[in-house]
Amino acid sequence: MRLRNPFIRYPGGFLGVCFLWGTFLLLFGFMVTYHLSSHHPTDLSNSEDPVELERQLRRRIEGLQEERAVLGDMPVAGRVHWLAQTVEHMKDSHEKLVANISVLLSKVRRLEQENIQLRRQGRLPAQAVSVPDTNRNDGKKDAIVKGSELQGKVAAQSKDDADNGDCSGPFSDRFPHCEGKMKWMRNFWKSDNCYAEHGVDGSDCSFQAYLSEVENWCPMVKSYQPGKAAVEETVSHERTSINSDLQPLLVLLQDEKLAWVRKRISLMWPDWQMAANILATKVNSSFSSNTVKRIFLHLGLISDNAGFKIAETAFHGGPLGELVQWADLIASLYLVGHKLTISFELQHIQRQFRQTKLSACPVKNSDNEFDIIFIDIVGLRQFKKAVGGRFDQFRCQFRILDSFGTEPEFNLRGYKRPGSTGDWGQAWGNWNLNLRQFWTMFPHSPDNSFLGFVVDHKEANGNKVEKRRQSLVYGKELDMWKDSRAFLDVIQQYTEVHATIGTTKTGKVDPSLVPAYVTNHGVLDRDGIQQLLQQTKVFIGLGFPYEGPAPLEALANGCFFLNPKFTPPLNRLNTKFFKEKPTLRALTSQHPYAEVFVGRPHVYTVDINDASAVKQAMEEISALTVSSYLPYEFTHMGFLERISAYASNQDFCDAAHQWPPLSALDVFIAKRGQSCKDACLDRGTAMYYNLQSI
């Protein structure tokens, strides 16, 4: 018996059933989409509070993630409608977010201008923020934040930073350690009488008041009236002024271990004075009218305990990068008018910070008489050993000279970069400090602060020295010359090859490492090296040392710089030198700053193992001439401006303090896949991580 399909016999019925089923699926899709969109906000409010905007955007994203679970069973029609609706809502939300931020910044700028007028009328106390001006029209990228016209200081504490009175939390993200500190106080506040002396009575609000007003771990409590919470502290009202008398500073630097620092400052003192006098005459300059700071400087790297012998070898070809930074920092802080105390041995710290009263609470005025403590990583270890359990009392005052920089996973316990694996060791890190407290030699990390140094060079004064057909090799130690013969043989085809190898007083070197055609001048003094650079056409890198000051000195004297390229880039995973450095930053060349911020025609970055690439570079250089090039941030004026601004405006003891001000913030969208750091560099600006949360 043959069965028949009824839809063949009755085709109208088939079409009717299909129509009804399709209509049902379409209606179901729209119902599900309506249900989803009714449970989650699809628009951002017109709030002008960036914190509230961020919360709304986060809620929207969470809602979208929840909706994904329903999408799997949703009919096709519903999916298409949902996707179209979602794209439209997200586009509108993004546009409103950018627009509202722009409105907010406009209001901030208007308020700043109103405050300036009030200060001029004497109705507000005078205050100013100065940021170095690097807006030059020389076609080069500069590495420090722009905006010397900024005036005023904007507190960036969001609405939820201050507690309304119940002290129960959760606390603002700007105070990540608050909850842990509150828990400790609940258990141990009776362990030392000093807590009660500061008004702690066992209540959560007294804990938070202490942790906000005394130790700066938590937000302030608006409605709480403590009996005695705040630490009595003497605030200096003395104003800075240019200190041109060098003799008192030389007395501070009289120890033999500071001989190289003392000599550099003495030789450059006329240049320092000239730069300070020029800056003092600038309109709206706050350079010479800031509050005097009491500053302790500890050069741990030259201590006997460190064992590096840096001070002993400074005049005999030893490494000078860190000493250059310390010398320039000391000179600028003294010249601006701050009060300095200089130390370099463990016992100096023990003597200076001896404790007369055992207390778990911060001790003001007596034991801790300094506003800022400049130190290096070696010195930081010595400091912790000297003060023991009181180390946290000084934590927010540290400014650490850290040439290569420190990244989050090597500073914060428990932090690991997304996608990273393995135990990094953290031999030089794990300090749990604000990343801006680490001051670097070059502006390679937006997380850290850029200290830099001053490039020492002599002005031509109209007597231009004629360049000779000669090159100068960047390598003071014999080890740096290893495996360089083939590369130097190519260089020798185009120029004479000179060197300043510091091995013996006679200048004789091992012929197995240094070719016979190399003219070695030995270690030269300041005048000798400047004269040699003025005669030299090409400054030749060998690949080491990494990121030193010498290439910028060569550029300032009108030399080309042949910068060795690294393929693959060097980092702690493939290079012994960086193995214990607290950063994953990868160096693409011997001098990334010269490669990125200067570039051609002054800097040729090439693979020195590729003879054809070296020949091409040398042929191009032979046909060119360049004038001297010195980036503003490495001049005396640029350094003075930067240090003056840092000393006056960086404050890590006040968690709500915001600098640079909000008026320095520009909002723009990076290209797809582009990092914030690279996007800012493309626009000639710098990224500041403490503005990213705004």
XYZ file of C-alpha atoms in Angstrom:
694
model
C 0.000 0.000 0.000
C 1.449 3.373 -0.979
C 1.187 6.273 1.470
C 0.499 9.712 0.090
C 1.857 13.048 1.344
C -1.190 15.226 2.170
C 0.739 18.438 1.370
C 1.138 17.283 -2.236
C -2.557 16.849 -2.525
C -3.316 20.052 -0.592
C -0.459 22.556 -1.314
C -2.409 25.460 0.177
C -2.335 23.783 3.563
C 1.472 23.471 3.384
C 1.860 27.152 2.646
C -0.508 28.076 5.449
C 1.365 26.031 8.046
C 4.731 27.513 6.941
C 3.310 31.049 7.149
C 1.928 30.463 10.658
C 5.208 28.856 11.852
C 7.351 31.684 10.421
C 5.112 34.309 12.021
C 5.404 32.521 15.352
C 9.217 32.434 15.164
C 9.408 36.125 14.227
C 7.100 37.188 17.065
C 9.006 34.999 19.522
C 12.284 36.601 18.450
C 10.952 40.108 18.974
C 9.480 39.095 22.370
C 12.819 37.699 23.559
C 14.664 40.775 22.308
C 12.176 43.040 24.080
C 12.562 40.981 27.253
C 16.356 41.274 27.119
C 16.415 44.986 26.412
C 13.891 45.689 29.171
C 16.122 44.071 31.753
C 19.249 46.058 30.918
C 19.700 49.775 30.305
C 20.334 50.437 26.622
C 21.303 54.071 26.981
C 23.601 56.199 29.074
C 22.196 59.043 31.099
C 23.269 62.604 30.513
C 25.293 62.608 33.705
C 28.469 64.686 33.565
C 30.143 62.689 36.316
C 32.780 60.445 34.653
C 32.620 57.956 37.525
C 28.845 57.557 37.053
C 29.315 57.252 33.293
C 31.869 54.508 33.833
C 29.466 52.644 36.156
C 26.647 52.843 33.597
C 28.912 51.631 30.824
C 30.111 48.708 32.963
C 26.468 47.756 33.761
C 25.663 47.860 30.057
C 28.584 45.570 29.211
C 27.588 43.135 31.981
C 24.054 43.151 30.616
C 25.301 42.327 27.150
C 27.308 39.429 28.535
C 24.220 38.012 30.258
C 22.225 38.345 27.046
C 24.762 36.170 25.221
C 23.517 33.160 27.207
C 20.026 33.583 25.734
C 21.250 34.168 22.188
C 22.151 30.510 21.715
C 18.460 29.469 21.655
C 17.119 32.648 20.041
C 15.606 32.386 16.525
C 17.556 33.940 13.671
C 15.157 36.861 13.265
C 15.516 37.727 16.925
C 19.306 37.557 16.746
C 19.463 39.928 13.791
C 17.156 42.430 15.461
C 19.091 42.191 18.768
C 22.453 42.745 17.068
C 21.226 45.750 15.109
C 19.693 47.284 18.226
C 22.827 46.616 20.309
C 25.191 48.192 17.758
C 23.015 51.304 17.582
C 22.823 51.639 21.382
C 26.564 51.114 21.885
C 27.359 53.696 19.212
C 25.058 56.217 20.865
C 26.471 55.421 24.340
C 30.062 55.866 23.131
C 29.260 59.228 21.531
C 27.539 60.455 24.690
C 30.435 59.294 26.866
C 32.993 61.263 24.844
C 30.690 64.286 24.673
C 30.057 64.293 28.429
C 33.766 63.982 29.210
C 34.437 66.939 26.930
C 31.757 68.965 28.753
C 33.283 68.023 32.096
C 36.782 69.082 30.995
C 35.409 72.376 29.694
C 33.892 73.047 33.098
C 37.179 72.185 34.811
C 39.077 74.582 32.571
C 36.495 77.332 33.199
C 36.737 76.829 36.961
C 40.526 76.985 36.760
C 40.325 80.298 34.923
C 37.879 81.638 37.527
C 40.259 80.558 40.297
C 43.135 82.328 38.569
C 41.115 85.542 38.511
C 40.194 85.127 42.195
C 43.857 84.621 43.105
C 44.820 87.722 41.183
C 42.196 89.627 43.169
C 43.602 88.227 46.395
C 40.441 86.253 47.223
C 42.180 82.858 47.022
C 45.675 81.812 48.179
C 48.238 81.726 45.384
C 49.171 78.359 43.953
C 50.423 77.215 40.600
C 51.328 74.076 38.716
C 54.103 74.254 36.146
C 54.661 71.519 33.581
C 57.623 71.702 31.182
C 56.806 73.131 27.768
C 58.022 70.908 24.947
C 55.853 72.316 22.176
C 58.698 73.032 19.784
C 58.506 73.213 16.016
C 61.634 71.221 15.218
C 59.748 68.244 13.806
C 60.890 65.879 16.571
C 58.785 63.934 19.055
C 59.246 65.025 22.636
C 58.814 62.736 25.568
C 57.390 64.871 28.375
C 53.828 66.034 28.878
C 52.887 69.261 27.126
C 51.210 72.280 28.701
C 53.359 74.916 30.393
C 50.331 77.223 30.464
C 48.492 75.070 33.005
C 47.567 76.970 36.144
C 45.987 75.764 39.372
C 45.577 72.344 40.858
C 42.424 70.263 40.382
C 41.511 67.695 43.018
C 40.423 64.580 41.138
C 38.833 62.786 44.051
C 35.613 61.191 42.795
C 32.318 61.438 44.649
C 32.652 58.041 46.280
C 36.182 58.714 47.546
C 34.840 60.252 50.743
C 32.771 57.997 52.989
C 29.336 59.252 54.048
C 29.721 58.153 57.646
C 28.934 54.445 58.138
C 32.556 53.423 57.362
C 31.383 50.001 56.197
C 32.854 50.075 52.702
C 33.319 49.004 50.004
C 35.875 51.710 49.379
C 36.905 53.540 46.227
C 39.333 51.877 43.817
C 41.645 54.826 44.500
C 42.280 53.242 47.929
C 42.962 49.574 47.115
C 44.618 48.794 50.489
C 41.942 50.384 52.678
C 39.890 47.260 53.364
C 42.955 45.244 54.393
C 44.181 48.028 56.681
C 40.718 48.318 58.274
C 40.739 44.581 58.985
C 44.174 44.848 60.625
C 43.048 47.773 62.778
C 39.997 45.847 64.047
C 42.272 43.083 65.316
C 45.333 44.978 66.517
C 44.442 48.575 67.334
C 45.167 47.920 71.029
C 48.700 46.655 70.276
C 50.121 50.192 70.665
C 48.880 53.122 72.750
C 49.690 55.506 69.907
C 46.459 54.524 68.104
C 44.338 55.669 71.028
C 46.426 58.835 71.250
C 45.378 59.551 67.669
C 41.678 59.172 68.533
C 41.093 55.485 67.729
C 38.315 54.142 69.994
C 37.487 50.751 68.468
C 34.817 51.953 66.041
C 35.151 51.505 62.286
C 34.906 55.252 61.748
C 37.780 55.919 64.151
C 39.825 53.314 62.241
C 39.029 54.965 58.925
C 39.709 58.436 60.309
C 43.148 57.311 61.475
C 43.882 55.512 58.197
C 42.868 58.588 56.173
C 44.260 61.459 58.246
C 47.380 59.863 59.718
C 48.494 57.109 57.316
C 46.660 57.985 54.046
C 45.367 54.487 53.269
C 41.608 55.246 53.181
C 39.179 57.958 52.029
C 38.213 60.696 54.460
C 35.103 60.261 56.633
C 32.819 63.230 55.984
C 30.611 63.181 59.071
C 33.024 61.794 61.648
C 34.404 64.201 64.260
C 37.455 62.555 65.892
C 38.712 63.682 69.247
C 42.363 63.661 68.180
C 43.007 61.975 64.867
C 45.194 64.143 62.714
C 48.928 64.211 63.281
C 50.170 67.621 64.286
C 52.575 68.682 61.604
C 54.566 71.821 61.047
C 53.910 73.174 57.555
C 56.699 75.191 56.033
C 55.691 78.478 54.430
C 59.208 79.356 53.340
C 59.384 80.010 49.602
C 62.126 78.818 47.272
C 64.537 81.236 45.638
C 67.544 80.734 43.377
C 70.590 79.713 45.411
C 73.640 80.702 43.367
C 76.247 80.236 46.129
C 77.947 76.941 45.269
C 80.260 76.728 48.282
C 77.741 75.332 50.840
C 76.860 72.559 48.389
C 80.520 71.647 47.897
C 80.804 71.287 51.684
C 77.963 68.747 51.586
C 79.842 66.886 48.841
C 83.297 66.946 50.438
C 83.618 63.170 50.934
C 85.989 61.487 48.469
C 83.259 59.082 47.330
C 81.375 62.082 45.992
C 84.388 63.487 44.125
C 83.034 62.776 40.640
C 79.622 64.244 41.518
C 81.321 67.295 43.013
C 83.476 67.830 39.918
C 80.580 67.547 37.459
C 78.481 70.048 39.401
C 81.391 72.501 39.701
C 82.205 72.389 35.982
C 78.577 72.854 34.945
C 77.622 75.424 37.599
C 77.753 78.468 35.258
C 75.348 76.674 32.894
C 73.015 75.821 35.777
C 72.959 79.445 36.931
C 72.256 80.760 33.434
C 69.345 78.341 32.961
C 67.847 79.225 36.361
C 68.022 82.955 35.676
C 66.293 82.530 32.305
C 63.510 80.408 33.783
C 62.948 82.881 36.619
C 62.102 85.613 34.101
C 59.447 83.548 32.293
C 55.897 84.859 32.463
C 53.632 82.819 34.803
C 56.638 80.769 35.893
C 56.324 79.106 39.303
C 59.909 77.912 39.033
C 61.296 80.041 41.876
C 58.258 80.545 44.120
C 57.425 77.133 45.547
C 57.461 75.844 49.099
C 60.911 74.871 50.382
C 61.148 71.096 50.828
C 63.407 69.238 53.259
C 65.024 66.534 51.142
C 67.132 63.508 52.097
C 69.251 61.994 49.292
C 70.872 58.567 49.738
C 73.260 57.264 47.034
C 73.227 53.596 47.983
C 75.071 52.461 44.845
C 78.380 54.019 45.997
C 78.256 52.604 49.525
C 80.845 50.103 50.746
C 77.996 47.701 51.407
C 76.925 47.727 47.732
C 80.338 46.528 46.502
C 80.000 48.058 43.011
C 83.098 50.293 43.292
C 81.339 52.882 41.124
C 82.829 55.867 42.943
C 86.317 54.339 42.813
C 86.221 53.690 39.031
C 84.393 56.874 37.983
C 87.612 58.573 36.814
C 89.005 55.413 35.188
C 86.360 54.431 32.628
C 83.750 53.017 35.014
C 79.969 53.336 34.489
C 78.727 56.894 34.976
C 75.016 56.847 34.081
C 73.653 56.798 37.642
C 76.282 59.262 38.911
C 75.288 61.670 36.129
C 71.668 61.539 37.295
C 72.562 61.993 40.961
C 74.845 64.952 40.201
C 72.206 66.718 38.110
C 69.445 66.008 40.632
C 71.490 67.366 43.548
C 72.541 70.471 41.588
C 69.011 71.332 40.473
C 67.352 70.802 43.880
C 70.005 72.938 45.586
C 69.871 75.658 42.935
C 66.080 75.926 43.184
C 66.399 76.490 46.933
C 65.438 73.267 48.705
C 67.228 72.089 51.870
C 69.360 68.986 51.267
C 70.908 66.249 53.395
C 73.217 63.848 51.512
C 74.041 60.276 52.556
C 75.627 57.172 51.018
C 76.299 54.653 53.812
C 74.007 52.450 55.904
C 75.159 54.047 59.145
C 74.187 57.462 57.791
C 70.572 56.281 57.573
C 70.716 54.714 61.020
C 72.056 57.930 62.498
C 69.646 60.232 60.660
C 66.505 58.195 61.283
C 67.251 56.876 64.747
C 64.106 56.298 66.768
C 63.814 58.034 70.109
C 60.353 56.701 70.880
C 59.102 53.216 70.057
C 55.794 53.604 68.239
C 53.825 51.832 65.536
C 52.400 55.157 64.336
C 54.118 57.689 62.080
C 56.364 60.050 64.018
C 56.338 63.614 62.723
C 58.783 66.452 63.283
C 61.228 64.511 65.482
C 62.219 61.275 63.722
C 60.899 62.054 60.252
C 61.984 65.570 59.445
C 62.011 65.213 55.661
C 59.376 65.860 53.008
C 61.012 63.784 50.263
C 63.545 60.943 50.298
C 65.511 60.407 47.069
C 67.111 56.976 46.940
C 68.106 54.125 44.599
C 67.143 50.444 44.810
C 70.338 49.506 46.674
C 69.704 52.354 49.089
C 66.079 51.291 49.517
C 67.232 47.900 50.765
C 69.639 49.611 53.155
C 66.899 51.943 54.360
C 64.561 49.043 55.112
C 67.316 47.295 57.049
C 68.091 50.463 59.016
C 64.544 51.400 60.091
C 63.063 47.890 60.323
C 59.349 47.821 61.050
C 59.028 51.582 60.625
C 59.651 51.324 56.872
C 55.974 51.871 55.982
C 56.027 55.220 57.783
C 58.326 56.588 55.079
C 56.864 54.706 52.105
C 55.046 57.620 50.463
C 58.101 59.903 50.682
C 60.389 57.786 48.498
C 61.506 58.804 45.006
C 63.619 55.972 43.556
C 66.222 56.519 40.834
C 65.570 53.492 38.643
C 67.311 53.672 35.246
C 65.407 50.917 33.424
C 62.066 51.355 35.186
C 59.738 49.113 37.195
C 56.519 47.537 35.901
C 53.427 46.539 37.956
C 54.053 42.784 38.255
C 57.486 43.450 39.738
C 56.202 46.043 42.189
C 52.826 44.827 43.465
C 52.555 41.509 45.288
C 50.047 39.189 43.670
C 49.775 41.167 40.431
C 50.381 39.362 37.162
C 50.007 40.834 33.707
C 47.198 39.181 31.696
C 48.725 36.490 29.545
C 52.037 36.335 31.410
C 53.246 33.087 32.960
C 55.981 32.005 35.304
C 57.636 33.304 38.453
C 59.532 36.504 37.695
C 61.679 36.383 40.820
C 61.319 40.113 41.490
C 64.873 40.396 42.804
C 64.887 44.203 42.464
C 61.170 44.814 42.890
C 58.282 43.841 45.157
C 58.197 47.242 46.918
C 54.434 47.907 46.655
C 54.932 51.587 45.883
C 53.137 53.969 43.564
C 54.744 53.334 40.166
C 55.242 57.089 39.692
C 57.723 56.976 42.584
C 60.216 55.247 40.272
C 62.222 57.818 38.276
C 63.834 56.632 35.049
C 66.772 57.775 32.914
C 64.710 57.901 29.698
C 60.941 58.284 29.111
C 60.380 54.646 28.213
C 57.614 53.756 30.677
C 54.344 55.695 31.164
C 53.922 53.991 34.547
C 57.050 55.655 35.961
C 58.259 59.270 36.209
C 60.871 60.538 33.776
C 63.884 62.038 35.594
C 66.467 62.136 32.792
C 69.763 64.027 33.032
C 71.544 66.991 31.447
C 73.600 66.471 28.296
C 77.004 68.054 28.826
C 78.260 69.831 25.711
C 80.076 73.013 24.777
C 78.401 75.686 22.730
C 80.173 76.479 19.473
C 80.163 80.248 20.182
C 80.699 80.933 16.502
C 83.917 78.867 16.333
C 82.603 75.795 14.586
C 85.039 72.868 14.620
C 85.416 71.224 11.235
C 84.315 67.606 11.182
C 86.971 65.099 10.247
C 86.541 61.837 8.412
C 86.606 59.898 11.656
C 84.351 57.832 13.869
C 84.440 57.327 17.625
C 83.501 53.932 19.058
C 81.153 53.894 22.067
C 82.952 51.362 24.259
C 85.154 52.285 27.247
C 85.710 48.702 28.396
C 87.459 45.929 26.449
C 84.610 43.462 26.990
C 82.360 45.676 24.881
C 84.594 45.094 21.837
C 84.142 41.341 21.748
C 82.999 39.975 18.335
C 83.037 43.441 16.751
C 85.945 43.016 14.315
C 83.877 42.308 11.160
C 81.599 45.287 11.842
C 84.516 47.660 12.514
C 86.272 46.487 9.352
C 83.328 47.924 7.394
C 83.428 51.198 9.338
C 87.174 51.477 8.701
C 86.512 51.547 4.946
C 84.742 54.910 5.359
C 86.412 56.644 8.329
C 89.308 56.545 10.735
C 88.320 54.680 13.879
C 89.000 56.207 17.314
C 88.279 54.985 20.852
C 88.461 55.988 24.537
C 89.134 52.611 26.151
C 90.014 52.955 29.813
C 92.386 50.059 30.376
C 95.854 51.453 31.093
C 97.421 54.879 31.400
C 99.405 54.247 28.208
C 96.257 53.519 26.220
C 97.569 50.152 24.990
C 94.923 47.505 24.439
C 94.655 43.797 23.653
C 95.139 43.460 19.861
C 92.999 40.323 19.814
C 89.957 42.458 20.736
C 90.810 45.872 19.288
C 92.048 46.112 15.673
C 95.425 47.768 15.070
C 93.824 50.534 12.973
C 91.966 51.875 16.044
C 93.433 55.005 17.656
C 92.841 54.788 21.398
C 92.898 58.039 23.392
C 92.363 56.395 26.773
C 90.082 57.977 29.384
C 89.645 61.689 28.641
C 88.515 64.529 30.872
C 85.537 66.732 30.050
C 87.404 69.078 27.703
C 89.156 66.210 25.960
C 85.991 64.237 25.205
C 84.139 67.362 24.045
C 86.925 68.270 21.642
C 87.061 64.732 20.272
C 83.285 64.665 19.719
C 83.373 68.000 17.931
C 85.900 66.563 15.471
C 84.044 63.270 15.026
C 81.460 62.647 12.304
C 80.015 59.274 13.402
C 79.514 57.915 16.913
C 79.567 54.109 16.687
C 77.584 51.837 19.005
C 78.717 48.274 19.701
C 75.464 47.110 21.315
C 76.440 47.763 24.946
C 76.022 49.642 27.296
C 72.252 49.893 26.990
C 70.536 53.294 27.124
C 73.528 55.340 28.272
C 73.927 59.159 28.144
C 76.886 59.235 25.711
C 74.915 59.013 22.414
C 72.995 62.190 23.297
C 76.294 63.961 24.027
C 77.476 62.928 20.558
C 74.287 64.230 18.927
C 74.652 67.522 20.808
C 78.120 67.874 19.299
C 76.870 67.366 15.734
C 77.703 63.672 15.304
C 75.682 61.005 13.542
C 74.900 58.008 15.752
C 75.078 54.469 14.342
C 72.670 52.664 16.670
C 72.833 48.805 16.738
C 69.459 47.170 16.100
C 68.423 44.108 18.139
C 66.628 41.265 16.386
C 64.876 39.865 18.293
C 64.492 42.650 20.901
C 66.340 42.103 24.188
C 64.508 41.594 27.488
C 64.763 39.669 30.749
C 63.637 36.453 29.060
C 66.533 36.251 26.592
C 69.317 38.458 28.002
C 71.286 37.883 31.210
C 71.769 41.609 31.863
C 67.996 42.142 32.168
C 67.245 38.883 33.993
C 66.737 40.521 37.387
C 65.546 43.913 36.141
C 61.945 44.559 37.297
C 60.575 45.087 33.789
C 59.517 43.100 30.732
C 60.304 46.018 28.433
C 62.034 44.871 25.255
C 64.873 46.940 23.752
C 64.724 47.090 19.963
C 68.153 48.744 19.817
C 71.065 49.825 21.992
C 69.397 53.212 22.449
C 65.583 53.108 21.959
C 65.180 56.804 22.844
C 67.524 57.853 20.022
C 65.765 55.420 17.688
C 62.198 56.564 18.463
C 62.410 60.204 19.554
C 65.280 61.404 17.355
C 65.681 59.118 14.331
C 67.085 60.065 10.945
C 69.006 61.955 9.764
C 70.783 62.116 13.130
C 70.362 58.443 14.119
C 70.749 55.384 11.887
C 69.457 52.220 13.558
C 70.894 49.192 11.729
C 71.768 45.539 12.264
C 75.553 45.751 12.717
C 75.870 42.064 11.774
C 74.463 42.865 8.317
C 77.454 44.213 6.362
C 75.325 45.466 3.455
C 73.052 47.451 5.806
C 76.071 48.981 7.538
C 77.641 49.941 4.197
C 74.426 51.573 3.013
C 74.161 53.594 6.238
C 77.785 54.730 6.085
C 77.446 55.749 2.421
C 74.410 57.892 3.245
C 76.142 59.435 6.271
C 79.262 60.201 4.220
C 77.188 62.318 1.845
C 75.373 64.254 4.612
C 76.100 66.856 7.247
C 73.974 67.554 10.330
C 73.909 70.291 12.919
C 73.916 69.547 16.623
C 70.674 68.204 18.066
C 69.764 68.386 21.742
C 66.192 67.627 22.917
C 64.883 70.290 25.307
C 64.183 67.781 28.080
C 67.922 67.051 28.312
C 69.005 70.699 28.616
C 69.666 72.506 31.905
C 66.439 74.472 31.522
C 64.331 71.432 30.699
C 65.734 69.481 33.638
C 65.235 72.388 36.067
C 61.637 72.876 34.965
C 60.868 69.186 35.335
C 62.486 68.768 38.763
C 60.888 71.943 40.095
C 57.454 70.730 38.951
C 57.959 67.244 40.409
C 59.232 68.488 43.779
C 56.339 70.939 44.130
C 53.451 68.856 42.796
C 54.084 65.124 43.192
C 52.489 64.009 46.461
C 52.157 60.291 47.174
C 51.196 60.779 50.818
C 47.790 62.209 49.868
C 45.861 59.545 47.977
C 43.335 62.088 46.693
C 45.997 64.393 45.256
C 45.831 64.717 41.467
C 48.741 65.901 39.334
C 49.007 66.642 36.444
C 45.659 68.474 36.653
C 42.560 67.414 34.748
C 42.951 70.361 32.392
C 46.017 68.594 30.944
C 43.868 65.666 29.822
C 43.032 65.235 26.130
C 40.506 62.538 25.209
C 40.853 60.698 21.903
C 40.363 57.191 20.558
C 43.356 55.018 19.638
C 43.445 52.959 16.481
C 42.248 49.376 16.680
C 44.986 47.237 18.261
C 47.110 50.271 19.175
C 48.326 50.729 22.762
C 47.520 53.913 24.672
C 51.252 54.609 24.951
C 51.789 54.446 21.180
C 48.650 56.475 20.454
C 49.858 59.272 22.723
C 53.328 59.224 21.172
C 51.791 59.564 17.707
C 50.210 62.822 18.886
C 53.394 64.103 20.512
C 52.018 63.721 24.046
C 52.692 61.451 27.007
C 50.375 58.958 28.699
C 49.858 59.368 32.431
C 48.328 56.316 34.040
C 46.844 58.319 36.951
C 44.624 60.159 34.455
C 43.328 56.969 32.836
C 40.795 56.356 35.609
C 39.159 59.749 35.083
